[in-house]
PDB file of C-alpha atoms in Angstrom:
ATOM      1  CA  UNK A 241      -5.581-129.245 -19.675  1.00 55.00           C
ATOM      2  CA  UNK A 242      -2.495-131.670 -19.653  1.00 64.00           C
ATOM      3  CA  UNK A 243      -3.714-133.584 -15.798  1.00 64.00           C
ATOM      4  CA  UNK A 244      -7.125-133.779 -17.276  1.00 68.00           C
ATOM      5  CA  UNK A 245      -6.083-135.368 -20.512  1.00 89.00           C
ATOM      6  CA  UNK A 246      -3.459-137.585 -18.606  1.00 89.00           C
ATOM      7  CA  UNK A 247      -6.539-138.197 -15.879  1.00 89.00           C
ATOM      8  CA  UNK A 248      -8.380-139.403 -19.301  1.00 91.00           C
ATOM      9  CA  UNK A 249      -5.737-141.553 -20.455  1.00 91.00           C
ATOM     10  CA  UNK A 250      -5.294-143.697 -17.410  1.00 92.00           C
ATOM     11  CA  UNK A 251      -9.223-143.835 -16.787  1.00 90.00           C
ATOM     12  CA  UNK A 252      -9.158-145.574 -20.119  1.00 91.00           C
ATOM     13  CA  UNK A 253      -6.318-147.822 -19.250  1.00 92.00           C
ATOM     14  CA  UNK A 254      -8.272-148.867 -16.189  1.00 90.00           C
ATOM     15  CA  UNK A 255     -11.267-149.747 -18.419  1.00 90.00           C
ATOM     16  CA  UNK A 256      -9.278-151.569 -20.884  1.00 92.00           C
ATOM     17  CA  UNK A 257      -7.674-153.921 -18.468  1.00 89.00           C
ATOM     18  CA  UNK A 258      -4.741-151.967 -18.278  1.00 92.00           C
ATOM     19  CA  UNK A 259      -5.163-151.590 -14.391  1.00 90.00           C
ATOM     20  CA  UNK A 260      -0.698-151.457 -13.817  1.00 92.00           C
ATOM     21  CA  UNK A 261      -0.432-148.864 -16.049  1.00 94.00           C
ATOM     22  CA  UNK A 262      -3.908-146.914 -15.171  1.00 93.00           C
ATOM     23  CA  UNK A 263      -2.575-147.082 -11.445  1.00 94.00           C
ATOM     24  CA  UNK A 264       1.201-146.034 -12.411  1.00 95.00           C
ATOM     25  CA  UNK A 265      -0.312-142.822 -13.881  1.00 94.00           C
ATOM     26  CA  UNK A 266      -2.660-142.021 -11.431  1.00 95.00           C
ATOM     27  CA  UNK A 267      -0.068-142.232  -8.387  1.00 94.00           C
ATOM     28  CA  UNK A 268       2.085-139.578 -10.266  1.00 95.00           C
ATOM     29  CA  UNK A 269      -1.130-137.472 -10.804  1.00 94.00           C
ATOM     30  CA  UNK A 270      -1.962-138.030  -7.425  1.00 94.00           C
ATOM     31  CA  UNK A 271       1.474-136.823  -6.216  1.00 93.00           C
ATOM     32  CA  UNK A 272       1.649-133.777  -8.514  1.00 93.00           C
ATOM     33  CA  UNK A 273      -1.960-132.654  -7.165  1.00 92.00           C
ATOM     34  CA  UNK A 274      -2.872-134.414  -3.929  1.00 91.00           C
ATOM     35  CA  UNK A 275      -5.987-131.837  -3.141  1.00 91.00           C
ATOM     36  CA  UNK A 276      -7.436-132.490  -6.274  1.00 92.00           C
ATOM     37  CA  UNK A 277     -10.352-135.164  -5.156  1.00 93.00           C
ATOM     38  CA  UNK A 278     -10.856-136.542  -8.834  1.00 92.00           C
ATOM     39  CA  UNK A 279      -7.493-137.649  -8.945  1.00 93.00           C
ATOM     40  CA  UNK A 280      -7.930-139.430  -5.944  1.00 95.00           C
ATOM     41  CA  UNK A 281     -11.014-140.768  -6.257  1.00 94.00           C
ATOM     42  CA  UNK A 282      -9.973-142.969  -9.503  1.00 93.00           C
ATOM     43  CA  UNK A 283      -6.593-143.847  -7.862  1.00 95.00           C
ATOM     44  CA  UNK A 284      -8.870-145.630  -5.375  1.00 95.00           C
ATOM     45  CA  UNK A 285     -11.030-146.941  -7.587  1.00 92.00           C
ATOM     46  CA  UNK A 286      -7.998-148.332  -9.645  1.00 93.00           C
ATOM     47  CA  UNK A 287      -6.260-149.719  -6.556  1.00 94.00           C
ATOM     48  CA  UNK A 288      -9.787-151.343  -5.480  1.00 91.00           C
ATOM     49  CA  UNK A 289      -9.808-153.002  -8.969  1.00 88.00           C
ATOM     50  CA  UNK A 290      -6.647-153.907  -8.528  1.00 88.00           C
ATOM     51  CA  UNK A 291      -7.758-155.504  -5.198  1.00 85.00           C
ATOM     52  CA  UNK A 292      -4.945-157.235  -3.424  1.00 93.00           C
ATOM     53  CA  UNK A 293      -5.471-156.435   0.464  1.00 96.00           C
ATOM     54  CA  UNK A 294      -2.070-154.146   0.484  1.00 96.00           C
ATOM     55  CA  UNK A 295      -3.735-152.153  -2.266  1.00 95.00           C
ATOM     56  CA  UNK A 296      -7.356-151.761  -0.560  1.00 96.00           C
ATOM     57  CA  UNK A 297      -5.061-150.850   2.568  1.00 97.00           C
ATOM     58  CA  UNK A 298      -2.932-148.009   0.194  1.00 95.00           C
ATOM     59  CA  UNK A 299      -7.112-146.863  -0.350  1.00 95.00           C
ATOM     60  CA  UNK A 300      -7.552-146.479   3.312  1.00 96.00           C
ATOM     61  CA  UNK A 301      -4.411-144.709   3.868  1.00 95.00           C
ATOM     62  CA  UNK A 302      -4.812-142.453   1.144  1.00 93.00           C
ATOM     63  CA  UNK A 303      -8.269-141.422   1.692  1.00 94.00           C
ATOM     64  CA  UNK A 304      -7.494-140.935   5.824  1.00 93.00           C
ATOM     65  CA  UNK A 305      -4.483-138.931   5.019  1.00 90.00           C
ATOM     66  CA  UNK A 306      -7.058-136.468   2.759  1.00 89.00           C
ATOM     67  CA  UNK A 307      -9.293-134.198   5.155  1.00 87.00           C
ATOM     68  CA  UNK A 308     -11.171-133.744   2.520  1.00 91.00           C
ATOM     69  CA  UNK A 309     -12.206-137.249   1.726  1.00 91.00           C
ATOM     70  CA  UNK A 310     -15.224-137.421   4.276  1.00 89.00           C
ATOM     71  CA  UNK A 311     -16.835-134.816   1.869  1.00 91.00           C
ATOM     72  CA  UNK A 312     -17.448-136.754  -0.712  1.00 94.00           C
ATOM     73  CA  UNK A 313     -20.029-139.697  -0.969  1.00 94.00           C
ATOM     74  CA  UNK A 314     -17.990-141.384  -3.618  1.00 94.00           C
ATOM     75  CA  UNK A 315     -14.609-141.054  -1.651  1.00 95.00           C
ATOM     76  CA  UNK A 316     -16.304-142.563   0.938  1.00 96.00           C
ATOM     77  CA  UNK A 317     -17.817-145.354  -0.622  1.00 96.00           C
ATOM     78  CA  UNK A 318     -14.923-146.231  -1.902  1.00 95.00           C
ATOM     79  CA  UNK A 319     -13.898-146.535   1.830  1.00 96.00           C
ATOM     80  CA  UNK A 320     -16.496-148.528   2.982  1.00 97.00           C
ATOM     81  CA  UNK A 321     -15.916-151.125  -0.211  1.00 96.00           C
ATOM     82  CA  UNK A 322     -12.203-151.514   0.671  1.00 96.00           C
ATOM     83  CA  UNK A 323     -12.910-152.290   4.269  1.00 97.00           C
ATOM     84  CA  UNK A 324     -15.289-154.768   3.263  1.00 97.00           C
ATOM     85  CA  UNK A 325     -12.949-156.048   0.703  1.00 95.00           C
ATOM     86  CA  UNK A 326     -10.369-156.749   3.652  1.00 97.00           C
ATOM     87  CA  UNK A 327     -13.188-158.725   6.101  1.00 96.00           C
ATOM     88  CA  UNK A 328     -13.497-155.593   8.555  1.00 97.00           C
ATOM     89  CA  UNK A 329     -16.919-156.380   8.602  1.00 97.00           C
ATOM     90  CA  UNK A 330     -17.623-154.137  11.867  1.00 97.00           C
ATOM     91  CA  UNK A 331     -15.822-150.902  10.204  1.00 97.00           C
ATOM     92  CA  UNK A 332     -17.527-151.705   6.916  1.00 97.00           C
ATOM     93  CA  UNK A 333     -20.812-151.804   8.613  1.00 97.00           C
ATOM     94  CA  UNK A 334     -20.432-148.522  10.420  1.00 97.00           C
ATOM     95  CA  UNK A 335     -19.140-147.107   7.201  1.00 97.00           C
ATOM     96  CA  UNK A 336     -22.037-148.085   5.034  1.00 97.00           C
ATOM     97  CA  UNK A 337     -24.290-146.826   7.633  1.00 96.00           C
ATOM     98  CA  UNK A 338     -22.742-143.644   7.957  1.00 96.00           C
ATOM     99  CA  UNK A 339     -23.076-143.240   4.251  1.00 96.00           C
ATOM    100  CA  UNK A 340     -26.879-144.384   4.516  1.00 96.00           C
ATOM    101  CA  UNK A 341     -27.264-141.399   7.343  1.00 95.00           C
ATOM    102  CA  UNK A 342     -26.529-138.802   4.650  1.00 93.00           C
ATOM    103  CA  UNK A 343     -28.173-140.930   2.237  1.00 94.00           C
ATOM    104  CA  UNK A 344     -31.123-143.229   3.008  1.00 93.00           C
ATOM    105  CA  UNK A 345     -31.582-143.990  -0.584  1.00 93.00           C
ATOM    106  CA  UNK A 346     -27.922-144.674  -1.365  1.00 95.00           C
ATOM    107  CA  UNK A 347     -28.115-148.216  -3.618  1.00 94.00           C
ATOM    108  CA  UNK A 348     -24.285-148.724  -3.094  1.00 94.00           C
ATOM    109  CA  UNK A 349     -24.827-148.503   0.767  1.00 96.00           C
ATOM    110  CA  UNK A 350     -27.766-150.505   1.038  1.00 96.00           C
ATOM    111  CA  UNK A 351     -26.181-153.229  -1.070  1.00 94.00           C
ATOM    112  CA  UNK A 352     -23.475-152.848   1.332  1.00 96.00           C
ATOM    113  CA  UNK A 353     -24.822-153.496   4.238  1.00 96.00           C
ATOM    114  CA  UNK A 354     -26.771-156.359   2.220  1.00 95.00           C
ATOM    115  CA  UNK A 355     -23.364-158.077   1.739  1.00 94.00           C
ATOM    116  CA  UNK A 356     -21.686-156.925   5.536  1.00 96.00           C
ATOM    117  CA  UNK A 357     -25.330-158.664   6.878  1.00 96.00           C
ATOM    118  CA  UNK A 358     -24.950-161.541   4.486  1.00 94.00           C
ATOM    119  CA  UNK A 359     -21.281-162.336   5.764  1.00 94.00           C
ATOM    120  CA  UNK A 360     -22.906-162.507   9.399  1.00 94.00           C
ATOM    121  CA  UNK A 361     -25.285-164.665   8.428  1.00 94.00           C
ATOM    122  CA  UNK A 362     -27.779-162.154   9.865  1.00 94.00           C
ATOM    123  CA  UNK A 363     -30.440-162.768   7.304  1.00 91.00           C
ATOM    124  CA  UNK A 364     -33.193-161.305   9.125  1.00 92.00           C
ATOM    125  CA  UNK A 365     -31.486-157.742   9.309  1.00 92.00           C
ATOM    126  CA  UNK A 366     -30.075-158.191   5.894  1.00 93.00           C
ATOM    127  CA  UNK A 367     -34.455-158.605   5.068  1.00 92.00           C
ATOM    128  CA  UNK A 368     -35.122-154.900   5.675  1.00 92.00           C
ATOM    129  CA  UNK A 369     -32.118-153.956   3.408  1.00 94.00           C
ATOM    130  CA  UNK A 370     -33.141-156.614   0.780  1.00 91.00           C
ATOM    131  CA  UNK A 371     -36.720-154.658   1.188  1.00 90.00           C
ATOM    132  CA  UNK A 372     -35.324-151.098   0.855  1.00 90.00           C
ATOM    133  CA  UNK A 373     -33.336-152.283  -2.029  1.00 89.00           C
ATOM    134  CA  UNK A 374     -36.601-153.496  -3.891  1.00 87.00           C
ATOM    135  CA  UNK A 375     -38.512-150.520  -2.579  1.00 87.00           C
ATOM    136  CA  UNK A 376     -35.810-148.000  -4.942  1.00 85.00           C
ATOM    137  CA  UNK A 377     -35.350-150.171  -7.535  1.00 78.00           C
ATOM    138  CA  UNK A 378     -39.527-150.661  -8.219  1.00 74.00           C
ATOM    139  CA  UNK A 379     -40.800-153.641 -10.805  1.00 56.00           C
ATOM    140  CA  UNK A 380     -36.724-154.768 -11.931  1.00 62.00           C
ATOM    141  CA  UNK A 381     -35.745-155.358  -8.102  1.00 55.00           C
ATOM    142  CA  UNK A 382     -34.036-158.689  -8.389  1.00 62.00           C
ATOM    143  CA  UNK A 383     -32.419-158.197 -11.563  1.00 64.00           C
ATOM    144  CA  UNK A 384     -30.590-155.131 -10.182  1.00 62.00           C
ATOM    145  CA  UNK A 385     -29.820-156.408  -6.974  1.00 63.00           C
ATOM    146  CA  UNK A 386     -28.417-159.057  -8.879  1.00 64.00           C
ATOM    147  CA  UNK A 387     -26.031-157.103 -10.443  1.00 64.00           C
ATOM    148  CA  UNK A 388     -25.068-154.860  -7.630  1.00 64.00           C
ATOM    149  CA  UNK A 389     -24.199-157.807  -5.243  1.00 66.00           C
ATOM    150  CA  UNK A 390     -22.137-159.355  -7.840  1.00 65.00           C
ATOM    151  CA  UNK A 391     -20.089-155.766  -8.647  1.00 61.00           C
ATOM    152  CA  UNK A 392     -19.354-155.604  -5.063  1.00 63.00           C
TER     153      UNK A 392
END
């Protein structure tokens, strides 16, 4: 009951700006409990807030230290984001399409590749993503892809 209330704690720090301190306490959780995937999933979430490349590198490490990580869709898109986030646009690319392989209909992935395909310049193949994109989000496409491209 104590990690969760402490996992708590520095999820709120991280919302309320607080990113240092959010981080601080979710390395020691981390370290106390590396197998727990929670944990690590908001440590790289916080470090990706964070955002400076030698944080977004601490995600990658982390989350290819953890044999676990592949298992989980969020773990992984938190992957994908921080390789983006550092300009591997080739890596970032195969990792949002490996997450759109076990999930066709993944809007975090699409928008993903929407950004990687952007980046190129390849405007045609970023079309079909733009397309899919619309396709899930129905009548309020724009608005939402809107807002996606600009969290990413």
């Amino acid at each position: 009951a104590m990690a969760l209330t402490r996992l708590n704690l520095a999820q709120l720090q991280l919302q309320e700006g607080d990113v240092e301190g959010g981080v601080a306490e979710l390395e020691a959780l981390h370290r106390a409990d590396p197998a727990n995937m929670g944990v690590l999933l908001y440590l790289c979430r916080g470090l990706a807030q964070r955002g400076n490349p030698d944080d977004l590198r601490a995600v990658l490490e982390r989350l290819s230290a953890s044999t676990e990580a592949a298992r989980y869709v969020d773990l992984q898109e938190c992957r994908a984001y921080a390789l983006f986030q550092l300009g591997e646009l080739d890596a970032a690319e195969a990792a949002f399409g490996e997450l759109l392989e076990s999930g066709p209909d993944n809007p975090f992935a699409i928008t993903g590749m929407i950004k990687v395909l952007g980046q190129r310049g390849d405007y045609d193949g970023m079309k079909a993503y733009v397309e899919r994109r619309q396709a899930l989000d129905g009548g309020d496409a724009v608005s939402a892809l809107q807002a996606d491209l600009s969290a990413l």
